[in-house]
Amino acid sequence: MRILPIIAAALLALPAYADEVSDTLKSAITAYEEGDIQYALEELEFAKQKLLEMKTDSLGAFLPAAPEGWAFEKNSEMNTVLGMMGGGVGAEGVYTSADGTEIKVTLMADNPMVASMGAMITNAGAMGMKVERINRQRFAIQDEQMMSLVANRILVQTEGDLDSARAVLEQMDFKAMAQFGQ
């Protein structure tokens, strides 16, 4: 019984675990204090990259699991594409049924293109697009594409069979998505 308090005291004496981002930021500060500005900049850029990866992973968590009998594949190159379109974060997944039907769902947040699409989505009816609601979220529909703007900063877009896309979108939590990154 005397061993438990000793182990507990030893565990409390251990330093708190630091993650890769905080370690990198500390390294940048150390490099700055030592006068190595270039290395400090490299460390800051690395920390920024890691933070963006974390933010992307958290956005990707809003992509629902594949419906029964369907397969799901996440696009890991999404942020590279966004980097060429002004930044932000994104997640994309392709849902494929056993008969080969494909639905692509794209999420983009904090990107200049998203802001420019807001007016189009808001005025979809005036532009001749069909409008409907899924889980209280307004979607503009044109051809085989559905688009919505969540919290005026997250674009949700689908491509493919509309009925199948609706089934996937009905599984998404748009209320929680509106809080993304905050």
PDB file of C-alpha atoms in Angstrom:
ATOM      1  CA  MET A   1       0.000   0.000   0.000  1.00  0.00           C
ATOM      2  CA  ARG A   2       2.938   2.328   0.554  1.00  0.00           C
ATOM      3  CA  ILE A   3       3.931   1.964  -3.091  1.00  0.00           C
ATOM      4  CA  LEU A   4       0.798   3.669  -4.486  1.00  0.00           C
ATOM      5  CA  PRO A   5       1.509   7.073  -2.886  1.00  0.00           C
ATOM      6  CA  ILE A   6       5.110   6.898  -4.112  1.00  0.00           C
ATOM      7  CA  ILE A   7       4.001   6.136  -7.691  1.00  0.00           C
ATOM      8  CA  ALA A   8       1.374   8.914  -7.545  1.00  0.00           C
ATOM      9  CA  ALA A   9       3.992  11.404  -6.307  1.00  0.00           C
ATOM     10  CA  ALA A  10       6.395  10.350  -9.056  1.00  0.00           C
ATOM     11  CA  LEU A  11       3.714  10.800 -11.731  1.00  0.00           C
ATOM     12  CA  LEU A  12       2.864  14.274 -10.449  1.00  0.00           C
ATOM     13  CA  ALA A  13       6.520  15.223 -10.655  1.00  0.00           C
ATOM     14  CA  LEU A  14       6.689  14.395 -14.380  1.00  0.00           C
ATOM     15  CA  PRO A  15       6.485  17.392 -16.708  1.00  0.00           C
ATOM     16  CA  ALA A  16       3.246  17.810 -18.651  1.00  0.00           C
ATOM     17  CA  TYR A  17       3.317  16.192 -22.074  1.00  0.00           C
ATOM     18  CA  ALA A  18       3.827  18.777 -24.800  1.00  0.00           C
ATOM     19  CA  ASP A  19       2.540  18.218 -28.304  1.00  0.00           C
ATOM     20  CA  GLU A  20       4.417  18.748 -31.537  1.00  0.00           C
ATOM     21  CA  VAL A  21       2.949  22.210 -32.098  1.00  0.00           C
ATOM     22  CA  SER A  22       3.902  23.604 -28.698  1.00  0.00           C
ATOM     23  CA  ASP A  23       7.361  22.004 -28.961  1.00  0.00           C
ATOM     24  CA  THR A  24       7.850  23.653 -32.362  1.00  0.00           C
ATOM     25  CA  LEU A  25       6.662  27.037 -31.086  1.00  0.00           C
ATOM     26  CA  LYS A  26       9.082  26.787 -28.149  1.00  0.00           C
ATOM     27  CA  SER A  27      11.847  25.911 -30.591  1.00  0.00           C
ATOM     28  CA  ALA A  28      10.976  28.994 -32.665  1.00  0.00           C
ATOM     29  CA  ILE A  29      11.198  31.194 -29.555  1.00  0.00           C
ATOM     30  CA  THR A  30      14.549  29.669 -28.625  1.00  0.00           C
ATOM     31  CA  ALA A  31      15.869  30.216 -32.158  1.00  0.00           C
ATOM     32  CA  TYR A  32      14.638  33.821 -32.063  1.00  0.00           C
ATOM     33  CA  GLU A  33      16.284  34.443 -28.691  1.00  0.00           C
ATOM     34  CA  GLU A  34      19.530  32.983 -30.089  1.00  0.00           C
ATOM     35  CA  GLY A  35      19.313  35.292 -33.100  1.00  0.00           C
ATOM     36  CA  ASP A  36      18.605  32.525 -35.657  1.00  0.00           C
ATOM     37  CA  ILE A  37      15.744  34.317 -37.392  1.00  0.00           C
ATOM     38  CA  GLN A  38      15.632  31.989 -40.401  1.00  0.00           C
ATOM     39  CA  TYR A  39      15.217  28.883 -38.252  1.00  0.00           C
ATOM     40  CA  ALA A  40      12.611  30.671 -36.123  1.00  0.00           C
ATOM     41  CA  LEU A  41      10.640  31.415 -39.311  1.00  0.00           C
ATOM     42  CA  GLU A  42      10.940  27.797 -40.453  1.00  0.00           C
ATOM     43  CA  GLU A  43       9.695  26.548 -37.091  1.00  0.00           C
ATOM     44  CA  LEU A  44       6.765  28.988 -37.158  1.00  0.00           C
ATOM     45  CA  GLU A  45       5.821  27.819 -40.647  1.00  0.00           C
ATOM     46  CA  PHE A  46       6.040  24.187 -39.524  1.00  0.00           C
ATOM     47  CA  ALA A  47       3.812  24.932 -36.505  1.00  0.00           C
ATOM     48  CA  LYS A  48       1.325  26.702 -38.797  1.00  0.00           C
ATOM     49  CA  GLN A  49       1.276  23.672 -41.099  1.00  0.00           C
ATOM     50  CA  LYS A  50       0.603  21.345 -38.159  1.00  0.00           C
ATOM     51  CA  LEU A  51      -2.188  23.604 -36.874  1.00  0.00           C
ATOM     52  CA  LEU A  52      -3.795  23.649 -40.329  1.00  0.00           C
ATOM     53  CA  GLU A  53      -3.599  19.850 -40.429  1.00  0.00           C
ATOM     54  CA  MET A  54      -5.370  19.719 -37.072  1.00  0.00           C
ATOM     55  CA  LYS A  55      -8.040  22.138 -38.301  1.00  0.00           C
ATOM     56  CA  THR A  56      -8.479  20.124 -41.511  1.00  0.00           C
ATOM     57  CA  ASP A  57      -8.874  16.901 -39.554  1.00  0.00           C
ATOM     58  CA  SER A  58     -11.541  18.509 -37.385  1.00  0.00           C
ATOM     59  CA  LEU A  59     -13.439  19.751 -40.474  1.00  0.00           C
ATOM     60  CA  GLY A  60     -13.148  16.301 -42.056  1.00  0.00           C
ATOM     61  CA  ALA A  61     -14.858  14.841 -38.995  1.00  0.00           C
ATOM     62  CA  PHE A  62     -18.111  16.367 -40.289  1.00  0.00           C
ATOM     63  CA  LEU A  63     -18.065  14.034 -43.301  1.00  0.00           C
ATOM     64  CA  PRO A  64     -20.448  11.247 -42.287  1.00  0.00           C
ATOM     65  CA  ALA A  65     -19.743   7.550 -42.545  1.00  0.00           C
ATOM     66  CA  ALA A  66     -20.782   5.872 -45.768  1.00  0.00           C
ATOM     67  CA  PRO A  67     -24.368   4.640 -45.960  1.00  0.00           C
ATOM     68  CA  GLU A  68     -24.773   0.897 -45.586  1.00  0.00           C
ATOM     69  CA  GLY A  69     -23.496  -0.872 -48.693  1.00  0.00           C
ATOM     70  CA  TRP A  70     -21.419   2.128 -49.778  1.00  0.00           C
ATOM     71  CA  ALA A  71     -17.668   2.772 -49.579  1.00  0.00           C
ATOM     72  CA  PHE A  72     -16.057   6.035 -48.475  1.00  0.00           C
ATOM     73  CA  GLU A  73     -12.701   7.489 -49.470  1.00  0.00           C
ATOM     74  CA  LYS A  74     -11.317  10.756 -48.116  1.00  0.00           C
ATOM     75  CA  ASN A  75      -9.319  13.048 -50.424  1.00  0.00           C
ATOM     76  CA  SER A  76      -6.048  13.847 -48.653  1.00  0.00           C
ATOM     77  CA  GLU A  77      -4.978  16.436 -51.251  1.00  0.00           C
ATOM     78  CA  MET A  78      -7.765  18.924 -50.547  1.00  0.00           C
ATOM     79  CA  ASN A  79      -5.622  21.506 -48.734  1.00  0.00           C
ATOM     80  CA  THR A  80      -3.069  21.574 -51.539  1.00  0.00           C
ATOM     81  CA  VAL A  81      -5.857  22.632 -53.885  1.00  0.00           C
ATOM     82  CA  LEU A  82      -7.103  25.250 -51.411  1.00  0.00           C
ATOM     83  CA  GLY A  83      -3.609  26.663 -51.098  1.00  0.00           C
ATOM     84  CA  MET A  84      -3.801  27.553 -54.780  1.00  0.00           C
ATOM     85  CA  MET A  85      -7.251  29.111 -54.273  1.00  0.00           C
ATOM     86  CA  GLY A  86      -6.374  31.572 -51.521  1.00  0.00           C
ATOM     87  CA  GLY A  87      -6.109  29.370 -48.449  1.00  0.00           C
ATOM     88  CA  GLY A  88      -8.508  28.094 -45.857  1.00  0.00           C
ATOM     89  CA  VAL A  89      -9.142  24.475 -44.998  1.00  0.00           C
ATOM     90  CA  GLY A  90     -11.156  21.778 -46.663  1.00  0.00           C
ATOM     91  CA  ALA A  91     -12.221  18.196 -46.559  1.00  0.00           C
ATOM     92  CA  GLU A  92     -13.562  16.040 -49.322  1.00  0.00           C
ATOM     93  CA  GLY A  93     -14.906  12.539 -49.516  1.00  0.00           C
ATOM     94  CA  VAL A  94     -16.235  10.298 -52.262  1.00  0.00           C
ATOM     95  CA  TYR A  95     -19.035   7.866 -51.460  1.00  0.00           C
ATOM     96  CA  THR A  96     -19.399   4.931 -53.883  1.00  0.00           C
ATOM     97  CA  SER A  97     -22.279   2.471 -53.978  1.00  0.00           C
ATOM     98  CA  ALA A  98     -21.996  -1.194 -54.949  1.00  0.00           C
ATOM     99  CA  ASP A  99     -23.459  -0.351 -58.383  1.00  0.00           C
ATOM    100  CA  GLY A 100     -20.827   2.356 -58.975  1.00  0.00           C
ATOM    101  CA  THR A 101     -22.886   5.452 -58.158  1.00  0.00           C
ATOM    102  CA  GLU A 102     -20.588   8.168 -56.792  1.00  0.00           C
ATOM    103  CA  ILE A 103     -21.334  11.157 -54.590  1.00  0.00           C
ATOM    104  CA  LYS A 104     -18.620  13.676 -53.823  1.00  0.00           C
ATOM    105  CA  VAL A 105     -19.030  15.855 -50.722  1.00  0.00           C
ATOM    106  CA  THR A 106     -16.727  18.852 -50.360  1.00  0.00           C
ATOM    107  CA  LEU A 107     -16.381  21.088 -47.309  1.00  0.00           C
ATOM    108  CA  MET A 108     -14.410  24.348 -47.561  1.00  0.00           C
ATOM    109  CA  ALA A 109     -13.968  26.842 -44.730  1.00  0.00           C
ATOM    110  CA  ASP A 110     -12.421  30.270 -44.473  1.00  0.00           C
ATOM    111  CA  ASN A 111     -11.589  30.478 -48.173  1.00  0.00           C
ATOM    112  CA  PRO A 112     -12.102  33.619 -50.312  1.00  0.00           C
ATOM    113  CA  MET A 113     -13.987  31.545 -52.898  1.00  0.00           C
ATOM    114  CA  VAL A 114     -16.511  30.525 -50.238  1.00  0.00           C
ATOM    115  CA  ALA A 115     -17.327  34.158 -49.509  1.00  0.00           C
ATOM    116  CA  SER A 116     -17.864  34.895 -53.197  1.00  0.00           C
ATOM    117  CA  MET A 117     -20.245  31.937 -53.552  1.00  0.00           C
ATOM    118  CA  GLY A 118     -22.349  33.173 -50.637  1.00  0.00           C
ATOM    119  CA  ALA A 119     -24.286  35.661 -52.752  1.00  0.00           C
ATOM    120  CA  MET A 120     -25.058  33.013 -55.366  1.00  0.00           C
ATOM    121  CA  ILE A 121     -26.329  30.546 -52.751  1.00  0.00           C
ATOM    122  CA  THR A 122     -28.338  33.205 -50.925  1.00  0.00           C
ATOM    123  CA  ASN A 123     -30.027  34.310 -54.154  1.00  0.00           C
ATOM    124  CA  ALA A 124     -30.380  30.831 -55.652  1.00  0.00           C
ATOM    125  CA  GLY A 125     -34.123  31.133 -56.233  1.00  0.00           C
ATOM    126  CA  ALA A 126     -33.717  34.413 -58.113  1.00  0.00           C
ATOM    127  CA  MET A 127     -31.056  32.759 -60.262  1.00  0.00           C
ATOM    128  CA  GLY A 128     -33.426  29.965 -61.292  1.00  0.00           C
ATOM    129  CA  MET A 129     -32.017  27.321 -58.974  1.00  0.00           C
ATOM    130  CA  LYS A 130     -34.182  25.020 -56.907  1.00  0.00           C
ATOM    131  CA  VAL A 131     -33.899  25.548 -53.145  1.00  0.00           C
ATOM    132  CA  GLU A 132     -34.604  23.036 -50.377  1.00  0.00           C
ATOM    133  CA  ARG A 133     -33.780  22.468 -46.729  1.00  0.00           C
ATOM    134  CA  ILE A 134     -31.935  19.532 -45.233  1.00  0.00           C
ATOM    135  CA  ASN A 135     -31.652  19.472 -41.434  1.00  0.00           C
ATOM    136  CA  ARG A 136     -32.695  23.154 -41.329  1.00  0.00           C
ATOM    137  CA  GLN A 137     -29.879  24.072 -43.725  1.00  0.00           C
ATOM    138  CA  ARG A 138     -30.768  25.787 -47.021  1.00  0.00           C
ATOM    139  CA  PHE A 139     -29.332  24.180 -50.177  1.00  0.00           C
ATOM    140  CA  ALA A 140     -29.232  25.545 -53.712  1.00  0.00           C
ATOM    141  CA  ILE A 141     -29.648  22.800 -56.295  1.00  0.00           C
ATOM    142  CA  GLN A 142     -28.593  22.886 -59.917  1.00  0.00           C
ATOM    143  CA  ASP A 143     -28.219  19.860 -62.151  1.00  0.00           C
ATOM    144  CA  GLU A 144     -26.425  17.188 -60.066  1.00  0.00           C
ATOM    145  CA  GLN A 145     -24.989  19.657 -57.583  1.00  0.00           C
ATOM    146  CA  MET A 146     -26.145  20.883 -54.147  1.00  0.00           C
ATOM    147  CA  MET A 147     -24.538  23.834 -52.321  1.00  0.00           C
ATOM    148  CA  SER A 148     -25.028  25.428 -48.934  1.00  0.00           C
ATOM    149  CA  LEU A 149     -23.227  27.985 -46.835  1.00  0.00           C
ATOM    150  CA  VAL A 150     -23.010  27.124 -43.127  1.00  0.00           C
ATOM    151  CA  ALA A 151     -22.422  30.047 -40.753  1.00  0.00           C
ATOM    152  CA  ASN A 152     -21.514  32.235 -43.754  1.00  0.00           C
ATOM    153  CA  ARG A 153     -18.047  30.633 -43.938  1.00  0.00           C
ATOM    154  CA  ILE A 154     -18.279  26.905 -44.643  1.00  0.00           C
ATOM    155  CA  LEU A 155     -19.291  25.737 -48.096  1.00  0.00           C
ATOM    156  CA  VAL A 156     -20.950  22.325 -48.253  1.00  0.00           C
ATOM    157  CA  GLN A 157     -21.141  21.031 -51.810  1.00  0.00           C
ATOM    158  CA  THR A 158     -22.191  17.722 -53.305  1.00  0.00           C
ATOM    159  CA  GLU A 159     -21.848  16.355 -56.804  1.00  0.00           C
ATOM    160  CA  GLY A 160     -23.710  13.326 -58.086  1.00  0.00           C
ATOM    161  CA  ASP A 161     -27.099  11.685 -57.725  1.00  0.00           C
ATOM    162  CA  LEU A 162     -29.291  14.077 -55.738  1.00  0.00           C
ATOM    163  CA  ASP A 163     -31.265  11.441 -53.820  1.00  0.00           C
ATOM    164  CA  SER A 164     -28.068   9.733 -52.697  1.00  0.00           C
ATOM    165  CA  ALA A 165     -26.520  13.108 -51.824  1.00  0.00           C
ATOM    166  CA  ARG A 166     -29.551  13.971 -49.684  1.00  0.00           C
ATOM    167  CA  ALA A 167     -29.127  10.711 -47.766  1.00  0.00           C
ATOM    168  CA  VAL A 168     -25.504  11.622 -46.981  1.00  0.00           C
ATOM    169  CA  LEU A 169     -26.324  15.254 -46.113  1.00  0.00           C
ATOM    170  CA  GLU A 170     -29.101  14.182 -43.743  1.00  0.00           C
ATOM    171  CA  GLN A 171     -26.392  12.554 -41.594  1.00  0.00           C
ATOM    172  CA  MET A 172     -24.435  15.806 -41.174  1.00  0.00           C
ATOM    173  CA  ASP A 173     -24.624  17.999 -38.067  1.00  0.00           C
ATOM    174  CA  PHE A 174     -24.777  21.513 -39.531  1.00  0.00           C
ATOM    175  CA  LYS A 175     -25.426  23.106 -36.136  1.00  0.00           C
ATOM    176  CA  ALA A 176     -22.139  21.707 -34.798  1.00  0.00           C
ATOM    177  CA  MET A 177     -20.405  22.563 -38.073  1.00  0.00           C
ATOM    178  CA  ALA A 178     -21.372  26.218 -37.586  1.00  0.00           C
ATOM    179  CA  GLN A 179     -19.120  26.199 -34.499  1.00  0.00           C
ATOM    180  CA  PHE A 180     -16.136  24.768 -36.403  1.00  0.00           C
ATOM    181  CA  GLY A 181     -12.802  26.321 -35.478  1.00  0.00           C
ATOM    182  CA  GLN A 182     -14.142  28.451 -32.633  1.00  0.00           C
TER     183      GLN A 182
END
